[in-house]
XYZ file of C-alpha atoms in Angstrom:
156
model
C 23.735 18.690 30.278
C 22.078 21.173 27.719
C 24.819 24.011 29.896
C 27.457 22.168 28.669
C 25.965 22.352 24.599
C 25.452 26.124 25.242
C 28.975 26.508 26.380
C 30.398 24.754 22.716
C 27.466 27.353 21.488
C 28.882 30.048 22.414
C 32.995 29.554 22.772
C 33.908 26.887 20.185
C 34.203 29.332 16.891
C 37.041 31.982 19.426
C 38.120 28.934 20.726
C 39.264 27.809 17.514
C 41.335 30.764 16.984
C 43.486 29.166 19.186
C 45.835 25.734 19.554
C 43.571 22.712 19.721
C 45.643 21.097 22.137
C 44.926 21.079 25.881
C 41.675 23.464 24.557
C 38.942 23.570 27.467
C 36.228 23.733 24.912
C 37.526 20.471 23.216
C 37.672 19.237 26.425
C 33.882 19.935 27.468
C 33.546 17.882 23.859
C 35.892 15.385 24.656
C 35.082 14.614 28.109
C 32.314 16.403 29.417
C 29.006 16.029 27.532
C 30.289 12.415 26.997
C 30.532 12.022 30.411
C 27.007 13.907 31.000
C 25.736 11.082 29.212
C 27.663 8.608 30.234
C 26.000 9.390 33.348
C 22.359 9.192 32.178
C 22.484 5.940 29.704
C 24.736 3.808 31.511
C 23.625 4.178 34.981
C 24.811 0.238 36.115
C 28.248 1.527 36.500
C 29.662 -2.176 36.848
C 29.141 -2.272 33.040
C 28.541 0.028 30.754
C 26.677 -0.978 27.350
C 27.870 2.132 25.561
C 30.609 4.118 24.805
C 30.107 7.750 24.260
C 33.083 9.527 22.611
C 32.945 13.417 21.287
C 36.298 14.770 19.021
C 36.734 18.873 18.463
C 39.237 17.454 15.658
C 42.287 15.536 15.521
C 45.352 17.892 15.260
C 43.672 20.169 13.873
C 39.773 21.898 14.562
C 36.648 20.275 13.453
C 34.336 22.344 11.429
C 31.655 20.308 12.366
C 32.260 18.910 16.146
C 30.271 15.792 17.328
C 29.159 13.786 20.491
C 28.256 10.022 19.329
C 26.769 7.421 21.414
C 28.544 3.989 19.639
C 26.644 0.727 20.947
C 29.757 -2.217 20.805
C 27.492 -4.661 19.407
C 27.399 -2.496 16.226
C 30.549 -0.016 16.398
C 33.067 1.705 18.717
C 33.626 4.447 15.589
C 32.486 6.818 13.880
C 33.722 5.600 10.399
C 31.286 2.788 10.392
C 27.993 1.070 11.608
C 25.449 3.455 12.376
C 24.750 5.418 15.655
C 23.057 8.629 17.437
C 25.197 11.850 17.337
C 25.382 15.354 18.116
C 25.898 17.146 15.232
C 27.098 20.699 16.062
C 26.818 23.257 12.553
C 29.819 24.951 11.430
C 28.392 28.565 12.378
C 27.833 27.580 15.977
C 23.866 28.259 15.660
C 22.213 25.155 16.584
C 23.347 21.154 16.995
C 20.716 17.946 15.747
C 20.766 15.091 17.361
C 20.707 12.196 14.856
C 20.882 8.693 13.806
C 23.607 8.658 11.465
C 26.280 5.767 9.353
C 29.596 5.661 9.346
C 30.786 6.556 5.752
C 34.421 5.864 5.669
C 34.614 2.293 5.435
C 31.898 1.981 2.902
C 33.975 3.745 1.059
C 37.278 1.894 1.491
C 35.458 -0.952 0.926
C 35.440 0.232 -2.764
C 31.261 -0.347 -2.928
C 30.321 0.334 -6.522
C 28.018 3.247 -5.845
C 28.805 3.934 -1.609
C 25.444 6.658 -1.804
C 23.631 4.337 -3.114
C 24.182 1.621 -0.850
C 23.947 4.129 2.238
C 20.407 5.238 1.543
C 19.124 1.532 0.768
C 20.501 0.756 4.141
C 19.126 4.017 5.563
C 15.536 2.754 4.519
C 15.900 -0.683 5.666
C 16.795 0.942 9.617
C 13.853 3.905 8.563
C 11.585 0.387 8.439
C 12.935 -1.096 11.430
C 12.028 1.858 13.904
C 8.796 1.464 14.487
C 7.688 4.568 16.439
C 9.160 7.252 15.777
C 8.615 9.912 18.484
C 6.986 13.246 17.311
C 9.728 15.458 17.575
C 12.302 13.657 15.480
C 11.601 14.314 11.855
C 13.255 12.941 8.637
C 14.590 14.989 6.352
C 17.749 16.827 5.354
C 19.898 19.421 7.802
C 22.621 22.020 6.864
C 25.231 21.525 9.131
C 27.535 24.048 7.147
C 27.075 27.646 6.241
C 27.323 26.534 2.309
C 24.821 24.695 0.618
C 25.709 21.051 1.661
C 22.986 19.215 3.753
C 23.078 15.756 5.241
C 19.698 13.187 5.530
C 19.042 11.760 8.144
C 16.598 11.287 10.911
C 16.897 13.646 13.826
C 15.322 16.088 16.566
C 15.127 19.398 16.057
């Protein structure tokens, strides 16, 4: 599976000089890796608890491309709930894997302060994991070239 994260590595950025429509690197992102891990986590193919979906962008290219892995129970997007995801950066140097919340519908929502209410939640699920394995770390990541970084909890 880690072939097909080298191969976004390395093409994506030419590859979005290009249409993103019937792109093979959106495709590996679309398809591929999700179904590289579809393989892995959901190995009792008569049902499968999750649903893994990646996007490249819709009409147009992502900056920041993503693989999530959406548990039903919880949420089948990425606009809300909270999940894992692949988080590739803008520059093409690296990807995290983290545990992330959907921000959108907080925000439609109209919560008073939506930041606010994100990180008390992001405490309360901080308490909830137990054991955290030594290689995930919590913290901030730059996902863009500029000076924007994201918190979270991920692996580096």
């Amino acid at each position: 599976m880690l072939d097909y994260f080298k191969i976004v590595l390395k093409s994506y950025l030419d590859s979005k000089k290009t249409r993103l429509a019937n792109s093979d690197i959106a495709g590996v992102i679309r398809n591929t890796i999700p179904h590289s891990i579809n393989s892995i986590i959901n190995k009792d193919r008569r049902h499968e608890k999750y649903l893994i979906k990646g996007s490249a962008g819709v009409g147009k290219w992502a900056s920041i491309p993503w693989v999530a892995i959406f548990d039903p129970r919880i949420t089948t997007s990425a606009q809300e709930g909270y999940f894992p995801v692949y988080l590739f950066k803008d520059d093409m140097s690296g990807f995290y894997l983290s545990l992330i919340q959907g921000f959108t519908k907080i925000v439609e929502l109209d919560k008073v302060d939506a930041m606010e209410f994100l990180k008390r939640r992001a405490a309360d699920f901080r308490a909830r994991i137990q054991i955290v394995p030594k290689d995930f770390g919590e913290g901030k990541i730059t996902l863009t070239s500029g000076n924007s970084a994201v918190t979270h909890l991920s692996a580096y």
